[in-house]
């Protein structure tokens, strides 16, 4: 997402315009057997950096060029992973949502498209909602039937020793045009019962990992619960129709949340795809000459 520094207030915020409007665009495509980045363009708070590729995977890091999101900002990221491409997107540091010059919430919209036989890993650092901040975040994801996705989302409500900000997040995932997952969550002052026992209680960090993989059609994961104390947090692994698996977790603080999500993610092994399994069985049963 965006690296931010609360003390860095750029000149763009002193022009009399309330809020910054900015869009970042990333396109990954296959050229010569490897994934390339024909489109890598960011403005405003978005600075996009190419990282060293890993095999056929292209990698991008999003770095913040100014404090964002602040109240009144309108930020947008569009990412397209074309057929057969593999892309990993991360961020240099946490995104810090701050109180802005207006009571209008900031909006942060992310639109991801993954085409046939393509793969996207989206794993930014956490979103920290500082006291007084107001943010509306939306994720809209369109997947082809053979696309693979690993999406990680972490939210920390308030910095150490301060009250939380307010955040509303909506995640909509479509696979082959059909809705795979559609959920909305709201936390912070003014959100109904967000700190009650049915939601976060005393925990101030929450997150999830969504994994969409065609191989889950034949071998879906088993539902499991992780964590057994309020001090370590709690997590659940849930298979979804689609095929997909959703890991959700809550924890007292961001570090414990990250550790809990990593533990569950490590325990979830990627299943063997039906094609690979069939080919392997054929090779094993083929009589020797």
mmCIF file of N, CA and C in Angstrom, residues 191-266:
data_model
loop_
_atom_site.group_PDB
_atom_site.id
_atom_site.type_symbol
_atom_site.label_atom_id
_atom_site.label_comp_id
_atom_site.label_asym_id
_atom_site.label_seq_id
_atom_site.Cartn_x
_atom_site.Cartn_y
_atom_site.Cartn_z
ATOM 1 N N UNK A 191 -19.040 2.855 14.689
ATOM 2 C CA UNK A 191 -19.429 1.566 14.104
ATOM 3 C C UNK A 191 -20.184 0.756 15.153
ATOM 4 N N UNK A 192 -21.330 0.181 14.803
ATOM 5 C CA UNK A 192 -22.136 -0.543 15.786
ATOM 6 C C UNK A 192 -21.406 -1.759 16.358
ATOM 7 N N UNK A 193 -21.245 -1.774 17.668
ATOM 8 C CA UNK A 193 -20.766 -2.950 18.415
ATOM 9 C C UNK A 193 -19.417 -3.475 17.941
ATOM 10 N N UNK A 194 -18.599 -2.620 17.328
ATOM 11 C CA UNK A 194 -17.336 -3.098 16.774
ATOM 12 C C UNK A 194 -16.392 -3.616 17.856
ATOM 13 N N UNK A 195 -16.473 -3.057 19.064
ATOM 14 C CA UNK A 195 -15.611 -3.501 20.154
ATOM 15 C C UNK A 195 -16.345 -4.381 21.152
ATOM 16 N N UNK A 196 -17.487 -4.933 20.741
ATOM 17 C CA UNK A 196 -18.231 -5.854 21.587
ATOM 18 C C UNK A 196 -17.715 -7.274 21.456
ATOM 19 N N UNK A 197 -18.196 -8.183 22.288
ATOM 20 C CA UNK A 197 -17.686 -9.561 22.279
ATOM 21 C C UNK A 197 -17.966 -10.319 20.990
ATOM 22 N N UNK A 198 -18.934 -9.882 20.194
ATOM 23 C CA UNK A 198 -19.246 -10.581 18.951
ATOM 24 C C UNK A 198 -18.359 -10.143 17.789
ATOM 25 N N UNK A 199 -17.569 -9.079 17.990
ATOM 26 C CA UNK A 199 -16.718 -8.588 16.905
ATOM 27 C C UNK A 199 -15.259 -8.641 17.358
ATOM 28 N N UNK A 200 -14.668 -7.523 17.791
ATOM 29 C CA UNK A 200 -13.254 -7.516 18.145
ATOM 30 C C UNK A 200 -12.990 -7.573 19.646
ATOM 31 N N UNK A 201 -13.994 -7.239 20.458
ATOM 32 C CA UNK A 201 -13.795 -7.161 21.902
ATOM 33 C C UNK A 201 -12.616 -6.222 22.199
ATOM 34 N N UNK A 202 -11.610 -6.698 22.930
ATOM 35 C CA UNK A 202 -10.468 -5.846 23.269
ATOM 36 C C UNK A 202 -9.353 -5.896 22.229
ATOM 37 N N UNK A 203 -9.518 -6.671 21.183
ATOM 38 C CA UNK A 203 -8.470 -6.766 20.165
ATOM 39 C C UNK A 203 -8.483 -5.510 19.292
ATOM 40 N N UNK A 204 -7.298 -5.117 18.843
ATOM 41 C CA UNK A 204 -7.177 -3.922 18.017
ATOM 42 C C UNK A 204 -6.482 -4.201 16.686
ATOM 43 N N UNK A 205 -6.355 -5.450 16.319
ATOM 44 C CA UNK A 205 -5.772 -5.809 15.027
ATOM 45 C C UNK A 205 -6.594 -6.920 14.409
ATOM 46 N N UNK A 206 -6.884 -6.787 13.142
ATOM 47 C CA UNK A 206 -7.670 -7.796 12.448
ATOM 48 C C UNK A 206 -7.164 -7.927 11.012
ATOM 49 N N UNK A 207 -7.283 -9.126 10.452
ATOM 50 C CA UNK A 207 -6.790 -9.321 9.095
ATOM 51 C C UNK A 207 -7.281 -10.606 8.488
ATOM 52 N N UNK A 208 -6.957 -10.786 7.223
ATOM 53 C CA UNK A 208 -7.379 -11.989 6.518
ATOM 54 C C UNK A 208 -6.454 -12.260 5.346
ATOM 55 N N UNK A 209 -6.433 -13.516 4.948
ATOM 56 C CA UNK A 209 -5.743 -13.947 3.738
ATOM 57 C C UNK A 209 -6.747 -14.730 2.904
ATOM 58 N N UNK A 210 -6.961 -14.285 1.687
ATOM 59 C CA UNK A 210 -7.850 -14.988 0.758
ATOM 60 C C UNK A 210 -6.992 -15.693 -0.280
ATOM 61 N N UNK A 211 -7.220 -16.991 -0.436
ATOM 62 C CA UNK A 211 -6.488 -17.790 -1.418
ATOM 63 C C UNK A 211 -7.492 -18.400 -2.379
ATOM 64 N N UNK A 212 -7.361 -18.062 -3.646
ATOM 65 C CA UNK A 212 -8.211 -18.639 -4.691
ATOM 66 C C UNK A 212 -7.324 -19.490 -5.582
ATOM 67 N N UNK A 213 -7.658 -20.776 -5.705
ATOM 68 C CA UNK A 213 -6.820 -21.706 -6.459
ATOM 69 C C UNK A 213 -7.727 -22.770 -7.061
ATOM 70 N N UNK A 214 -7.696 -22.946 -8.396
ATOM 71 C CA UNK A 214 -8.538 -23.983 -9.006
ATOM 72 C C UNK A 214 -8.313 -25.368 -8.429
ATOM 73 N N UNK A 215 -7.126 -25.626 -7.862
ATOM 74 C CA UNK A 215 -6.850 -26.949 -7.299
ATOM 75 C C UNK A 215 -7.725 -27.257 -6.094
ATOM 76 N N UNK A 216 -8.298 -26.232 -5.466
ATOM 77 C CA UNK A 216 -9.189 -26.464 -4.317
ATOM 78 C C UNK A 216 -10.515 -27.111 -4.729
ATOM 79 N N UNK A 217 -10.813 -27.122 -6.024
ATOM 80 C CA UNK A 217 -12.083 -27.719 -6.456
ATOM 81 C C UNK A 217 -12.173 -29.187 -6.059
ATOM 82 N N UNK A 218 -11.085 -29.922 -6.180
ATOM 83 C CA UNK A 218 -11.086 -31.344 -5.834
ATOM 84 C C UNK A 218 -10.559 -31.613 -4.435
ATOM 85 N N UNK A 219 -9.734 -30.713 -3.901
ATOM 86 C CA UNK A 219 -9.159 -30.938 -2.569
ATOM 87 C C UNK A 219 -9.301 -29.677 -1.729
ATOM 88 N N UNK A 220 -10.511 -29.348 -1.284
ATOM 89 C CA UNK A 220 -10.691 -28.160 -0.448
ATOM 90 C C UNK A 220 -10.056 -28.374 0.924
ATOM 91 N N UNK A 221 -9.586 -27.305 1.558
ATOM 92 C CA UNK A 221 -8.992 -27.453 2.892
ATOM 93 C C UNK A 221 -10.062 -27.728 3.939
ATOM 94 N N UNK A 222 -9.652 -28.296 5.053
ATOM 95 C CA UNK A 222 -10.559 -28.531 6.170
ATOM 96 C C UNK A 222 -10.677 -27.273 7.018
ATOM 97 N N UNK A 223 -11.863 -27.019 7.530
ATOM 98 C CA UNK A 223 -12.060 -25.885 8.430
ATOM 99 C C UNK A 223 -11.334 -26.138 9.751
ATOM 100 N N UNK A 224 -10.637 -25.111 10.234
ATOM 101 C CA UNK A 224 -9.881 -25.249 11.475
ATOM 102 C C UNK A 224 -9.892 -23.943 12.251
ATOM 103 N N UNK A 225 -9.718 -24.060 13.580
ATOM 104 C CA UNK A 225 -9.567 -22.905 14.454
ATOM 105 C C UNK A 225 -8.143 -22.880 14.999
ATOM 106 N N UNK A 226 -7.594 -21.683 15.169
ATOM 107 C CA UNK A 226 -6.245 -21.509 15.680
ATOM 108 C C UNK A 226 -6.279 -20.488 16.812
ATOM 109 N N UNK A 227 -5.342 -20.633 17.765
ATOM 110 C CA UNK A 227 -5.254 -19.701 18.877
ATOM 111 C C UNK A 227 -6.238 -20.056 19.971
ATOM 112 N N UNK A 228 -5.817 -19.879 21.210
ATOM 113 C CA UNK A 228 -6.695 -20.282 22.300
ATOM 114 C C UNK A 228 -6.702 -19.309 23.466
ATOM 115 N N UNK A 229 -6.056 -18.145 23.330
ATOM 116 C CA UNK A 229 -6.053 -17.166 24.412
ATOM 117 C C UNK A 229 -6.218 -15.770 23.837
ATOM 118 N N UNK A 230 -6.782 -14.842 24.622
ATOM 119 C CA UNK A 230 -6.884 -13.459 24.145
ATOM 120 C C UNK A 230 -5.525 -12.820 23.902
ATOM 121 N N UNK A 231 -4.494 -13.308 24.593
ATOM 122 C CA UNK A 231 -3.161 -12.724 24.446
ATOM 123 C C UNK A 231 -2.531 -13.033 23.090
ATOM 124 N N UNK A 232 -2.832 -14.188 22.529
ATOM 125 C CA UNK A 232 -2.247 -14.568 21.234
ATOM 126 C C UNK A 232 -3.172 -14.282 20.068
ATOM 127 N N UNK A 233 -4.470 -14.129 20.334
ATOM 128 C CA UNK A 233 -5.428 -13.900 19.276
ATOM 129 C C UNK A 233 -6.065 -15.191 18.795
ATOM 130 N N UNK A 234 -6.977 -15.055 17.852
ATOM 131 C CA UNK A 234 -7.727 -16.184 17.335
ATOM 132 C C UNK A 234 -7.766 -16.109 15.811
ATOM 133 N N UNK A 235 -7.817 -17.275 15.181
ATOM 134 C CA UNK A 235 -7.884 -17.326 13.722
ATOM 135 C C UNK A 235 -8.753 -18.502 13.302
ATOM 136 N N UNK A 236 -9.296 -18.393 12.106
ATOM 137 C CA UNK A 236 -10.116 -19.470 11.551
ATOM 138 C C UNK A 236 -9.769 -19.643 10.082
ATOM 139 N N UNK A 237 -9.685 -20.896 9.669
ATOM 140 C CA UNK A 237 -9.499 -21.255 8.270
ATOM 141 C C UNK A 237 -10.816 -21.827 7.766
ATOM 142 N N UNK A 238 -11.360 -21.198 6.724
ATOM 143 C CA UNK A 238 -12.681 -21.580 6.223
ATOM 144 C C UNK A 238 -12.608 -21.851 4.723
ATOM 145 N N UNK A 239 -13.013 -23.046 4.286
ATOM 146 C CA UNK A 239 -13.099 -23.281 2.829
ATOM 147 C C UNK A 239 -14.293 -22.531 2.251
ATOM 148 N N UNK A 240 -14.120 -21.991 1.043
ATOM 149 C CA UNK A 240 -15.185 -21.281 0.360
ATOM 150 C C UNK A 240 -15.524 -21.995 -0.935
ATOM 151 N N UNK A 241 -16.768 -21.859 -1.338
ATOM 152 C CA UNK A 241 -17.120 -22.329 -2.676
ATOM 153 C C UNK A 241 -16.466 -21.388 -3.660
ATOM 154 N N UNK A 242 -15.901 -21.936 -4.739
ATOM 155 C CA UNK A 242 -15.322 -20.961 -5.646
ATOM 156 C C UNK A 242 -14.346 -21.448 -6.674
ATOM 157 N N UNK A 243 -13.231 -22.077 -6.346
ATOM 158 C CA UNK A 243 -12.781 -22.649 -5.072
ATOM 159 C C UNK A 243 -11.805 -21.691 -4.368
ATOM 160 N N UNK A 244 -11.891 -21.635 -3.042
ATOM 161 C CA UNK A 244 -11.056 -20.696 -2.308
ATOM 162 C C UNK A 244 -11.009 -21.076 -0.844
ATOM 163 N N UNK A 245 -10.072 -20.455 -0.128
ATOM 164 C CA UNK A 245 -9.969 -20.606 1.319
ATOM 165 C C UNK A 245 -9.764 -19.227 1.906
ATOM 166 N N UNK A 246 -10.393 -18.974 3.054
ATOM 167 C CA UNK A 246 -10.301 -17.679 3.715
ATOM 168 C C UNK A 246 -9.765 -17.874 5.123
ATOM 169 N N UNK A 247 -8.671 -17.179 5.426
ATOM 170 C CA UNK A 247 -8.097 -17.154 6.771
ATOM 171 C C UNK A 247 -8.441 -15.809 7.392
ATOM 172 N N UNK A 248 -9.107 -15.812 8.525
ATOM 173 C CA UNK A 248 -9.431 -14.576 9.230
ATOM 174 C C UNK A 248 -8.840 -14.647 10.628
ATOM 175 N N UNK A 249 -8.408 -13.491 11.143
ATOM 176 C CA UNK A 249 -7.752 -13.492 12.447
ATOM 177 C C UNK A 249 -7.982 -12.165 13.150
ATOM 178 N N UNK A 250 -7.971 -12.205 14.491
ATOM 179 C CA UNK A 250 -7.949 -11.010 15.325
ATOM 180 C C UNK A 250 -6.878 -11.208 16.385
ATOM 181 N N UNK A 251 -6.268 -10.115 16.816
ATOM 182 C CA UNK A 251 -5.187 -10.200 17.803
ATOM 183 C C UNK A 251 -5.108 -8.879 18.547
ATOM 184 N N UNK A 252 -4.455 -8.866 19.712
ATOM 185 C CA UNK A 252 -4.345 -7.612 20.462
ATOM 186 C C UNK A 252 -3.602 -6.527 19.702
ATOM 187 N N UNK A 253 -2.519 -6.901 19.015
ATOM 188 C CA UNK A 253 -1.691 -5.921 18.311
ATOM 189 C C UNK A 253 -1.267 -6.468 16.947
ATOM 190 N N UNK A 254 -0.672 -5.585 16.154
ATOM 191 C CA UNK A 254 -0.331 -5.931 14.780
ATOM 192 C C UNK A 254 0.690 -7.043 14.664
ATOM 193 N N UNK A 255 1.705 -7.063 15.534
ATOM 194 C CA UNK A 255 2.733 -8.089 15.450
ATOM 195 C C UNK A 255 2.148 -9.476 15.692
ATOM 196 N N UNK A 256 1.281 -9.591 16.693
ATOM 197 C CA UNK A 256 0.656 -10.891 16.959
ATOM 198 C C UNK A 256 -0.262 -11.304 15.822
ATOM 199 N N UNK A 257 -0.927 -10.334 15.212
ATOM 200 C CA UNK A 257 -1.787 -10.649 14.069
ATOM 201 C C UNK A 257 -0.963 -11.234 12.936
ATOM 202 N N UNK A 258 0.152 -10.581 12.613
ATOM 203 C CA UNK A 258 1.001 -11.059 11.507
ATOM 204 C C UNK A 258 1.520 -12.464 11.790
ATOM 205 N N UNK A 259 1.946 -12.711 13.022
ATOM 206 C CA UNK A 259 2.462 -14.033 13.373
ATOM 207 C C UNK A 259 1.371 -15.085 13.256
ATOM 208 N N UNK A 260 0.159 -14.749 13.672
ATOM 209 C CA UNK A 260 -0.946 -15.699 13.610
ATOM 210 C C UNK A 260 -1.321 -16.011 12.166
ATOM 211 N N UNK A 261 -1.404 -14.990 11.328
ATOM 212 C CA UNK A 261 -1.715 -15.221 9.917
ATOM 213 C C UNK A 261 -0.633 -16.053 9.243
ATOM 214 N N UNK A 262 0.631 -15.777 9.575
ATOM 215 C CA UNK A 262 1.732 -16.557 8.998
ATOM 216 C C UNK A 262 1.647 -18.023 9.406
ATOM 217 N N UNK A 263 1.279 -18.272 10.657
ATOM 218 C CA UNK A 263 1.173 -19.650 11.140
ATOM 219 C C UNK A 263 0.107 -20.425 10.373
ATOM 220 N N UNK A 264 -1.055 -19.801 10.197
ATOM 221 C CA UNK A 264 -2.142 -20.483 9.484
ATOM 222 C C UNK A 264 -1.785 -20.659 8.015
ATOM 223 N N UNK A 265 -1.198 -19.625 7.424
ATOM 224 C CA UNK A 265 -0.835 -19.708 6.001
ATOM 225 C C UNK A 265 0.183 -20.819 5.764
ATOM 226 N N UNK A 266 1.141 -20.961 6.657
ATOM 227 C CA UNK A 266 2.155 -22.006 6.514
ATOM 228 C C UNK A 266 1.550 -23.396 6.613
#
